[in-house]
mmCIF file of C-alpha atoms in Angstrom:
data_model
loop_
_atom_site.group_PDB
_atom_site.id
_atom_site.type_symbol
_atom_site.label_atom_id
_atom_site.label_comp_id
_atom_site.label_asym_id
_atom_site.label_seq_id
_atom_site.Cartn_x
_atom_site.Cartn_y
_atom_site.Cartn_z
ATOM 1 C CA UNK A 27 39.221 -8.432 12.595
ATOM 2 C CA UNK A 28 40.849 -11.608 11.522
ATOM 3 C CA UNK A 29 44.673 -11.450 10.057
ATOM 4 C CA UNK A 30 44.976 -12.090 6.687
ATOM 5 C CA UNK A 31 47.165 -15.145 4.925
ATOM 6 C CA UNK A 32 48.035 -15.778 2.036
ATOM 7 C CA UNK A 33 47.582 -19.494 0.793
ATOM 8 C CA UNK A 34 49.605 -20.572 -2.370
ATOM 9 C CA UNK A 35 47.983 -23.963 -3.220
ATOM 10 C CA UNK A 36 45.208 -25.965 -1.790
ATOM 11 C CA UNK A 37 46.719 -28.871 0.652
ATOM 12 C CA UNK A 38 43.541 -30.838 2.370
ATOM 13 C CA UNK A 39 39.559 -29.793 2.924
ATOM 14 C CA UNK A 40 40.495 -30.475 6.554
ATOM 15 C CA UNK A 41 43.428 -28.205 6.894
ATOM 16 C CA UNK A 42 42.393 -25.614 4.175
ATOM 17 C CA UNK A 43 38.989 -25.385 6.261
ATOM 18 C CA UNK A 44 40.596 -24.936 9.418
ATOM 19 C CA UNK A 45 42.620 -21.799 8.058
ATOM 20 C CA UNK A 46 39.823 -20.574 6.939
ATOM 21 C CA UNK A 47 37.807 -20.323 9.919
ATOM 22 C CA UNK A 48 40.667 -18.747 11.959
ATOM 23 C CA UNK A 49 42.035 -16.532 9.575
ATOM 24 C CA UNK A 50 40.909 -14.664 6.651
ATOM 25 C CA UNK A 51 42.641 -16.598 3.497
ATOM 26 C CA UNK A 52 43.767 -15.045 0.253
ATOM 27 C CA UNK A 53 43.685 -17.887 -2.056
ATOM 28 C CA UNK A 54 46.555 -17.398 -4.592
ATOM 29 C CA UNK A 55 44.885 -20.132 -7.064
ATOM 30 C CA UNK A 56 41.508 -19.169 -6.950
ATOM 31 C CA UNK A 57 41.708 -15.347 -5.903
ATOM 32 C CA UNK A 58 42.427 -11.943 -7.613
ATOM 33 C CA UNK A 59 45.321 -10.753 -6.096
ATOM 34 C CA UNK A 60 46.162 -6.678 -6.509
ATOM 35 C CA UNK A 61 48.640 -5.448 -5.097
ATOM 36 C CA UNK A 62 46.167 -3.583 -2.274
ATOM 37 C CA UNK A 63 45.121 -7.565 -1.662
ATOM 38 C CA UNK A 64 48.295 -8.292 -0.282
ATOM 39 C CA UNK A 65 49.538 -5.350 1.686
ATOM 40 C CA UNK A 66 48.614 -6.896 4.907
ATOM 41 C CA UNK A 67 49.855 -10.142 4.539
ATOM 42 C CA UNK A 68 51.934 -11.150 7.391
ATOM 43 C CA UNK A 69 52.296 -14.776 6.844
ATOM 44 C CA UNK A 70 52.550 -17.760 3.031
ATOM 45 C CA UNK A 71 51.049 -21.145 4.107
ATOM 46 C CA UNK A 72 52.436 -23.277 1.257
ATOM 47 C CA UNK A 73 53.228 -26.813 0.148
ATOM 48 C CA UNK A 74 56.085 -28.320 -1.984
ATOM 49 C CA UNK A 75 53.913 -28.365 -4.690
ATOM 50 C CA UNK A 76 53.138 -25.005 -4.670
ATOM 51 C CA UNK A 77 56.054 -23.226 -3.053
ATOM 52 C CA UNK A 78 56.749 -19.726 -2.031
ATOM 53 C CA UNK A 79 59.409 -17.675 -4.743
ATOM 54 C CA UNK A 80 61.440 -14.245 -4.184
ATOM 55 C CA UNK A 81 59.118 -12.772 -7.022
ATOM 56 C CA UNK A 82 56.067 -13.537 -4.947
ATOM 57 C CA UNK A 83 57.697 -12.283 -1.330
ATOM 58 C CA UNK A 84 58.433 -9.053 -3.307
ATOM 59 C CA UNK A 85 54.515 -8.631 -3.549
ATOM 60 C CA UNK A 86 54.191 -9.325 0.307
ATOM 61 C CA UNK A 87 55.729 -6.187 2.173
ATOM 62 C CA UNK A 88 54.692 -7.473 5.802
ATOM 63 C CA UNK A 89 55.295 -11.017 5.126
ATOM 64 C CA UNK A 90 57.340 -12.610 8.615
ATOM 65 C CA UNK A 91 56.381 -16.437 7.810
ATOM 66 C CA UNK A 92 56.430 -19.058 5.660
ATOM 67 C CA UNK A 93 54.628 -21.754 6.853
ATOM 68 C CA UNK A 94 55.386 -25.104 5.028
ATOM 69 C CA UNK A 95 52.854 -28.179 4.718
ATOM 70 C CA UNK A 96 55.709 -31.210 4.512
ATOM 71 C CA UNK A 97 59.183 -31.624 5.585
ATOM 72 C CA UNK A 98 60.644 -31.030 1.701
ATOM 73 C CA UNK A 99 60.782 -27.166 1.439
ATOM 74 C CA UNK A 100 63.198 -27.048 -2.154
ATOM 75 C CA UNK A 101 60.092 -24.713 -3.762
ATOM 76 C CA UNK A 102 60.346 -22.128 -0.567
ATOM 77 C CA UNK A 103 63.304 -19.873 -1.635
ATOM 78 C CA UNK A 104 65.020 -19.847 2.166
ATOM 79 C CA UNK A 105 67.574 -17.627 1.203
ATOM 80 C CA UNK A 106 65.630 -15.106 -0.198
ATOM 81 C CA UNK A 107 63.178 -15.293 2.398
ATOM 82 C CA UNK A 108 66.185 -15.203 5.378
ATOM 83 C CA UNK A 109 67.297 -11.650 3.544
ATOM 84 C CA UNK A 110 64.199 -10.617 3.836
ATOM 85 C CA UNK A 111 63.642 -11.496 7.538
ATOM 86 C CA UNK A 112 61.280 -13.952 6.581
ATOM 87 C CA UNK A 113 61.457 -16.993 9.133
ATOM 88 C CA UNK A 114 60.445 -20.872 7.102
ATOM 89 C CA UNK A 115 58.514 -23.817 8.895
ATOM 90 C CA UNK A 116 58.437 -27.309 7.819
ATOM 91 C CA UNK A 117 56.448 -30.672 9.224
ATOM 92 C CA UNK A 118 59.673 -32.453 10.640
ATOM 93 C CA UNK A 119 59.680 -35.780 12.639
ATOM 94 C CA UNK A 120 55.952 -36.322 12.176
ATOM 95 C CA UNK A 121 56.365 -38.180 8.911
ATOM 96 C CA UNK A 122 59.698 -40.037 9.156
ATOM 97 C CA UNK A 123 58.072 -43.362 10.424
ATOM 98 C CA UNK A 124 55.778 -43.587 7.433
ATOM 99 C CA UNK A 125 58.490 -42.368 4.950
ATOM 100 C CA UNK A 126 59.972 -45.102 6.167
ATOM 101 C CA UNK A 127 58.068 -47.345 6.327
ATOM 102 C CA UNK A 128 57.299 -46.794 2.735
ATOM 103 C CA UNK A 129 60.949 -46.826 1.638
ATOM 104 C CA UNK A 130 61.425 -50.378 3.160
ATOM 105 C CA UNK A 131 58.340 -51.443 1.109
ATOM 106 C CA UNK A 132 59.716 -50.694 -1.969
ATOM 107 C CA UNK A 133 62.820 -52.304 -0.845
ATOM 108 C CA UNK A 134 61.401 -55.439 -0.247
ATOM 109 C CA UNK A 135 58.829 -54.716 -3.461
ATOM 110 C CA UNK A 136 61.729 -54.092 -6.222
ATOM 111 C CA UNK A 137 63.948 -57.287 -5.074
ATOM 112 C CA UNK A 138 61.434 -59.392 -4.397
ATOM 113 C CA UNK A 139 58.962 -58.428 -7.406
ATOM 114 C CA UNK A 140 55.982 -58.335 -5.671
ATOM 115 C CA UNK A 141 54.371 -55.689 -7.925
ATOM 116 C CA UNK A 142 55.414 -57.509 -10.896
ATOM 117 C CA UNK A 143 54.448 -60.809 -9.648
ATOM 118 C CA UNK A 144 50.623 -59.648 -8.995
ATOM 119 C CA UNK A 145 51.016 -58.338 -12.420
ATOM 120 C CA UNK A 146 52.023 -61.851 -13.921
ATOM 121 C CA UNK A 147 49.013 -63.547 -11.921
ATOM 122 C CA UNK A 148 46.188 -61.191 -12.971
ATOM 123 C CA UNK A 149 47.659 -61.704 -16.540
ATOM 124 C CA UNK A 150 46.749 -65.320 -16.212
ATOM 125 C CA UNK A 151 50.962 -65.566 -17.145
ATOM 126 C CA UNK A 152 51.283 -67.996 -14.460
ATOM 127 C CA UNK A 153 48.996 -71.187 -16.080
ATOM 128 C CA UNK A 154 52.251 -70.938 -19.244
ATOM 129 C CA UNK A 155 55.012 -71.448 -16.353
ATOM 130 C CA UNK A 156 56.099 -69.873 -13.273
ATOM 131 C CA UNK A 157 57.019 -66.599 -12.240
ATOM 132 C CA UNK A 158 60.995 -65.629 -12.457
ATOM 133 C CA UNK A 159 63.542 -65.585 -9.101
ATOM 134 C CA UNK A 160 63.975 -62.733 -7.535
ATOM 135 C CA UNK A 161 66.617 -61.383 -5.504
ATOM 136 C CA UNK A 162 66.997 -62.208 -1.607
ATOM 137 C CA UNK A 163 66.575 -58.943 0.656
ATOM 138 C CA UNK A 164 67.840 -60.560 3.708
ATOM 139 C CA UNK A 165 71.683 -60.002 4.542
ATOM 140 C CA UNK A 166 72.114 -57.245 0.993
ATOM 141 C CA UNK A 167 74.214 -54.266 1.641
ATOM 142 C CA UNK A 168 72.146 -50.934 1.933
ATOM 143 C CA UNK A 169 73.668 -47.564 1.215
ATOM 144 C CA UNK A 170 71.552 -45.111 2.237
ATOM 145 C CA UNK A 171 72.241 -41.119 0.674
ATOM 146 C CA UNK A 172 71.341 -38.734 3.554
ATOM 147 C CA UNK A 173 70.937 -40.251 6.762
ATOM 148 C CA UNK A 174 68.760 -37.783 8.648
ATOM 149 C CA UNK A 175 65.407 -38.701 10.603
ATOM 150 C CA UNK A 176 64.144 -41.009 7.354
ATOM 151 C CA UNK A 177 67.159 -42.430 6.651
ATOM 152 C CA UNK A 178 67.916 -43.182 10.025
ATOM 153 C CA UNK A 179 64.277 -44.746 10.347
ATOM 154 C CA UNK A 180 64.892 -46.697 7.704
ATOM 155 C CA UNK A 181 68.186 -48.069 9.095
ATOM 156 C CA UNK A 182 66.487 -49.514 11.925
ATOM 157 C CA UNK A 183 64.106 -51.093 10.108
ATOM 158 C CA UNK A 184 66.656 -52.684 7.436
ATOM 159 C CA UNK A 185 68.238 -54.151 10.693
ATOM 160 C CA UNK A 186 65.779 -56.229 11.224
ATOM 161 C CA UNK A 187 66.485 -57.786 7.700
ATOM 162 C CA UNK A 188 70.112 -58.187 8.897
ATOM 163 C CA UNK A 189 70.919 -55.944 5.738
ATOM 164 C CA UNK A 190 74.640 -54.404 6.559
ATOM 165 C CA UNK A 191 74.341 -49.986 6.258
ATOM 166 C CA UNK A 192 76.424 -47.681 4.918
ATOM 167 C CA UNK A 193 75.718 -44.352 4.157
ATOM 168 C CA UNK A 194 76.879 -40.752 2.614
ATOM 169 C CA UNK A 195 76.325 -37.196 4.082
ATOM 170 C CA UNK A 196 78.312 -34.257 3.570
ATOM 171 C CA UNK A 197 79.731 -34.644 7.078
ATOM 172 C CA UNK A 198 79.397 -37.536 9.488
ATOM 173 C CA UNK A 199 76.876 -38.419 11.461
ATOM 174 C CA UNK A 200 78.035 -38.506 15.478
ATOM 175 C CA UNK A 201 76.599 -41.743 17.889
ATOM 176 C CA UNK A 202 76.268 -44.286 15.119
ATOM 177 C CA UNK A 203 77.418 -47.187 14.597
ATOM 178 C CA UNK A 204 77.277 -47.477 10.426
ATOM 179 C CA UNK A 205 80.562 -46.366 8.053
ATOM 180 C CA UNK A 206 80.527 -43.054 5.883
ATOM 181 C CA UNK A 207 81.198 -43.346 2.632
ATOM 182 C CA UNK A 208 83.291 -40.168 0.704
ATOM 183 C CA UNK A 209 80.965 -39.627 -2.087
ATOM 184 C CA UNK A 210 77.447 -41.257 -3.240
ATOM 185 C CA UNK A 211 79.421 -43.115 -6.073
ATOM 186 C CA UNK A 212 81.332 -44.944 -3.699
ATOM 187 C CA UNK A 213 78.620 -46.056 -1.456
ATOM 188 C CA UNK A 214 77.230 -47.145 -4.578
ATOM 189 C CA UNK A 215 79.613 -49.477 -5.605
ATOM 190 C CA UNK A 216 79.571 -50.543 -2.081
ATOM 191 C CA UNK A 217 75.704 -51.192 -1.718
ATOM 192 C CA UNK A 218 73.466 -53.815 -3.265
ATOM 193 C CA UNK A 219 70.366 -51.041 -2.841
ATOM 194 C CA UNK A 220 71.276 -47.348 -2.732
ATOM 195 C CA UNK A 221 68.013 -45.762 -0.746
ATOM 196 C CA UNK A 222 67.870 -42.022 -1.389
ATOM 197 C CA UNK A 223 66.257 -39.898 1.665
ATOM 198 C CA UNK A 224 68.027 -36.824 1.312
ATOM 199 C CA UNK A 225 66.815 -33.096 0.850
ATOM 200 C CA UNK A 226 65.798 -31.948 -2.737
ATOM 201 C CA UNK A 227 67.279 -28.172 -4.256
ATOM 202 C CA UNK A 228 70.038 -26.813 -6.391
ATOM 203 C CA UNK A 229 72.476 -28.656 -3.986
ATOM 204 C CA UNK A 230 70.958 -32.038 -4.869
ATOM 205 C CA UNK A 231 69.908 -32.071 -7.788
ATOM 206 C CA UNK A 232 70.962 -35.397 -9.695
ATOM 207 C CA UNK A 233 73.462 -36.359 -6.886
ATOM 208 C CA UNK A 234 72.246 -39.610 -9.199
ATOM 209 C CA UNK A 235 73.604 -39.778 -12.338
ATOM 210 C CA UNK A 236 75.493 -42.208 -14.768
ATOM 211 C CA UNK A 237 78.721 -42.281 -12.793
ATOM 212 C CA UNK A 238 76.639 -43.400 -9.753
ATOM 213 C CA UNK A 239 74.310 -45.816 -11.919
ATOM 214 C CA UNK A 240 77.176 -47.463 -13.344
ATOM 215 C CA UNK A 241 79.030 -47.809 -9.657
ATOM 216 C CA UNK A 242 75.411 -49.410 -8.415
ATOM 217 C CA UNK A 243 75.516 -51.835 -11.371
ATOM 218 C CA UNK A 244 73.938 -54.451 -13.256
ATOM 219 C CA UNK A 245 72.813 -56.365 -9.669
ATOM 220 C CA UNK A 246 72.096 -53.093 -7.371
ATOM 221 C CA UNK A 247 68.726 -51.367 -6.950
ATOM 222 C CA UNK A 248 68.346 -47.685 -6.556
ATOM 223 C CA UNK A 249 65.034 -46.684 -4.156
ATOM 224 C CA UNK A 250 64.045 -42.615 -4.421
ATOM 225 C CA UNK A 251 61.749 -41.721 -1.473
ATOM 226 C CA UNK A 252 63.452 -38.312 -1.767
ATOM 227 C CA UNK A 253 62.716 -35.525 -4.334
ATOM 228 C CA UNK A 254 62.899 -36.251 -7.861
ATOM 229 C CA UNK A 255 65.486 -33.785 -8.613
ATOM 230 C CA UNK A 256 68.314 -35.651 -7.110
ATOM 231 C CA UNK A 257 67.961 -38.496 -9.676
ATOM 232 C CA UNK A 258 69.152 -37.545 -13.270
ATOM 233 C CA UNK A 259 66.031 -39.174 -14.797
ATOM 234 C CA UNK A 260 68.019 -39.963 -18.415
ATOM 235 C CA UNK A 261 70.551 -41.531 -17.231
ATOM 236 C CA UNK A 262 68.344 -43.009 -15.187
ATOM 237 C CA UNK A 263 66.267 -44.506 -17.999
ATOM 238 C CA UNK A 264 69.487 -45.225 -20.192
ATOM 239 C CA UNK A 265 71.030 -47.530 -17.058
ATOM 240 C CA UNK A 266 67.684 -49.310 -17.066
ATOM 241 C CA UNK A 267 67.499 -49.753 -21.032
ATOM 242 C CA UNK A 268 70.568 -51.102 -20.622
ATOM 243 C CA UNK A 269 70.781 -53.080 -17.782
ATOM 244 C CA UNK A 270 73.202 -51.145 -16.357
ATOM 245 C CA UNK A 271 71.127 -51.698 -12.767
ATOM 246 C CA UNK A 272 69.135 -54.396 -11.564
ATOM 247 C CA UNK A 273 66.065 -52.046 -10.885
ATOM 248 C CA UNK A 274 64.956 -49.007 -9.342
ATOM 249 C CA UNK A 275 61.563 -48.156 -7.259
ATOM 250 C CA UNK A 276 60.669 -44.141 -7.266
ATOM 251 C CA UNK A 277 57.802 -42.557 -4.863
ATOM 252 C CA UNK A 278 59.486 -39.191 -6.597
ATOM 253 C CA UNK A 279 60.146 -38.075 -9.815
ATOM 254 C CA UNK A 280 61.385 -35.048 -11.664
ATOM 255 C CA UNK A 281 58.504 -33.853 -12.813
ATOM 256 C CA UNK A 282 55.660 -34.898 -11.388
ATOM 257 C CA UNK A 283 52.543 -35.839 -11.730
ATOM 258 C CA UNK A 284 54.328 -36.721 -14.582
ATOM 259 C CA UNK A 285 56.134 -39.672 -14.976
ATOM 260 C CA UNK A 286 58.229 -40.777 -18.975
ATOM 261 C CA UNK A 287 56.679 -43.464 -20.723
ATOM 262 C CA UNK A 288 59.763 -45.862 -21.029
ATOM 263 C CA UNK A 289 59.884 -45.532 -16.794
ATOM 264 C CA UNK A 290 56.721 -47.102 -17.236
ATOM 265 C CA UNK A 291 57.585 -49.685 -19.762
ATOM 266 C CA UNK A 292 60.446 -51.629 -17.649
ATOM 267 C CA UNK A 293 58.556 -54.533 -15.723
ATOM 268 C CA UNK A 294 61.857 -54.124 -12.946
ATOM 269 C CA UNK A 295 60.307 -50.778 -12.301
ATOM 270 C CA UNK A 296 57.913 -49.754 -9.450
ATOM 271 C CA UNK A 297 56.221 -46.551 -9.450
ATOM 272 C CA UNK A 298 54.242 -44.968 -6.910
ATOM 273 C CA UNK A 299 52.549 -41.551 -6.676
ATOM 274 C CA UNK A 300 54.458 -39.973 -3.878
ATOM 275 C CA UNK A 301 53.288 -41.675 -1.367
ATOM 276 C CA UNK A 302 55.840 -41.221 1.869
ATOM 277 C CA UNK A 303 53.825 -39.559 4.137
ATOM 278 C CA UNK A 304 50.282 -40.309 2.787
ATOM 279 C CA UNK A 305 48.678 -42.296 5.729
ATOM 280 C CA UNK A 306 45.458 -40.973 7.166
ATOM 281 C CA UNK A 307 47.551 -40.691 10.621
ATOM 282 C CA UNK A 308 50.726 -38.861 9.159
ATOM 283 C CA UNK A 309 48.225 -36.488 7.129
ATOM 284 C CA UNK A 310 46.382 -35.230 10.040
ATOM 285 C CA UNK A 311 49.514 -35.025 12.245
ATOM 286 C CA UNK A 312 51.076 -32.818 9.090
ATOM 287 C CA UNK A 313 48.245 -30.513 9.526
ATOM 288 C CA UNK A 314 48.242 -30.117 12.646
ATOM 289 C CA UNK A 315 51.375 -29.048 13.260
ATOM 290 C CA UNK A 316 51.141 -26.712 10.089
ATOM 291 C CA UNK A 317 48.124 -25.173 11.827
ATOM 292 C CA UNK A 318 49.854 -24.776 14.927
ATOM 293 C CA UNK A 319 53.042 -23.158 13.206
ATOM 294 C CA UNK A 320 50.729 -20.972 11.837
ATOM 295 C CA UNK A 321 48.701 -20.202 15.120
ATOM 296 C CA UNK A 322 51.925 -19.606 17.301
ATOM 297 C CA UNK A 323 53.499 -17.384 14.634
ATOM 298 C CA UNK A 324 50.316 -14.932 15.002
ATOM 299 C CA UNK A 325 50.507 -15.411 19.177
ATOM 300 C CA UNK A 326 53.905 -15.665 19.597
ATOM 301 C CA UNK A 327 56.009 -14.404 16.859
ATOM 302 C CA UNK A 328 57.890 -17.465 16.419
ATOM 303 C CA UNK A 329 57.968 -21.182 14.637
ATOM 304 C CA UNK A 330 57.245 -23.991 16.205
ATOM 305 C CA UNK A 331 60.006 -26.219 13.311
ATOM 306 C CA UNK A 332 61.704 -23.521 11.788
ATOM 307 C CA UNK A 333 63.683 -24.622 9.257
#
């Protein structure tokens, strides 16, 4: 007889399929779920969309995993689930290249207007007169709010603009070469483009606000590959109405799919549906290793990433 999971949201046709075949799936969104329905649950597979609550490990009385598609995991309540015994995967290290890759596109998109520019020409703008300056990436000061695996990706690759790096964690970071700033405000002031890769959650949540818009100021551009929770998105929108900041370019936002109007309104604005890890490559290498946290947690009784 197959063990029986419990899946909170769909994630892919590939990956959903492949749980399917190997275990028997309860699917939260599409299934009724009694109470008798979920006695024998033993493990969640979830997403950041979806998440995994206290309310809904209550209805789980054999539940020993939470298996996590993606490396964000601010919808799976860990603390709840570590009083509970409950051990918490996520997709680490398989996504930071593309993350970063991604946050050194909008980089180079919201200083150099490349958006806006294809914008102007498919207008037929630039037959009245040409297309405005931009700013210069090469040589700017990055600041860079949580230097983990992304963050630390996307050093390397601002190195190769000869951008100088700074960043801010709660402690430092041992082995590298790059100055700490004391608080995200300061780096701020510091940085020509403040690049957010920390974690989202109640610890995080609008590490961005006015003080730290008003520190970046009316030439610096703030870059959220991150969660959207960590950017106070009206104070956000007031520095921009403003001009306050030069710009900002957000994979992320506070609640998405969706995104205020007068984001969308500012032409110094890029927007992008949370893109980071969505490459064809990155995808499959996400499921796989969700699979396979899944798989050894059944065979093994452990978690490949825990958390």
């Amino acid at each position: 007889m197959k063990q029986k999971i419990l899946q909170s949201g769909p994630i892919s046709p590939a990956l959903d399929g492949r749980l399917a075949e190997t275990w028997d799936v309860v699917r939260l969104w599409a299934d009724p779920t009694p109470a008798e329905a979920l006695a024998d649950i033993r493990a969640v597979v979830t997403s950041p969309g979806a998440g995994c609550d206290a309310a809904l490990m209550d209805r789980l009385p054999k539940l020993g995993a939470i298996v996590n598609f993606g490396v964000g995991y601010d919808k799976v309540d860990v603390a709840a689930a570590r009083a509970r015994g409950v051990v918490v995967s996520n997709t680490p290290g398989v996504l930071d290249e593309c993350v970063a890759d991604l946050g050194m596109a909008l980089i180079l998109d919201v200083l150099r207007g490349t958006v806006a520019g294809d914008r102007f020409v498919r207008a037929g703008s630039w037959t009245s007169g040409p297309f405005p300056p931009a700013t210069r990436v090469w040589g700017k000061r990055l600041g860079i709010v949580g230097l983990g695996r992304i963050g630390s990706a996307l050093a390397r690759r601002a190195e190769a603009f000869r951008m100088s790096i700074a960043y801010h964690n709660r402690s430092p970071v041992e082995g590298i070469p790059y100055p700490r700033h004391a608080s995200v405000a300061d780096l701020a002031a510091w940085a020509d483009v403040l690049v957010l890769t920390l974690p989202g959650g109640a610890a995080t949540r609008h590490i961005v606000s006015s003080d730290e818009l008003e520190a970046l100021g009316p030439n610096g551009f703030l870059v959220n590959i991150a969660r959207g929770s960590v950017v106070d998105t009206a104070a956000l929108i007031a520095a921009l109405r403003h001009g306050r900041i030069g710009g900002a370019a957000l994979d992320v936002f506070e609640n998405e799919p969706h995104v205020p109007d007068e984001l969308k309104s500012f032409d110094n604005v890029v927007l992008l549906p949370h893109l980071g890890s969505a490459t064809r490559e990155t995808r499959r290498a996400m499921e796989d290793l969700t699979f396979d946290n899944a798989a050894t947690w059944f065979a093994e009784g452990r978690l490949i990433t825990p958390v």
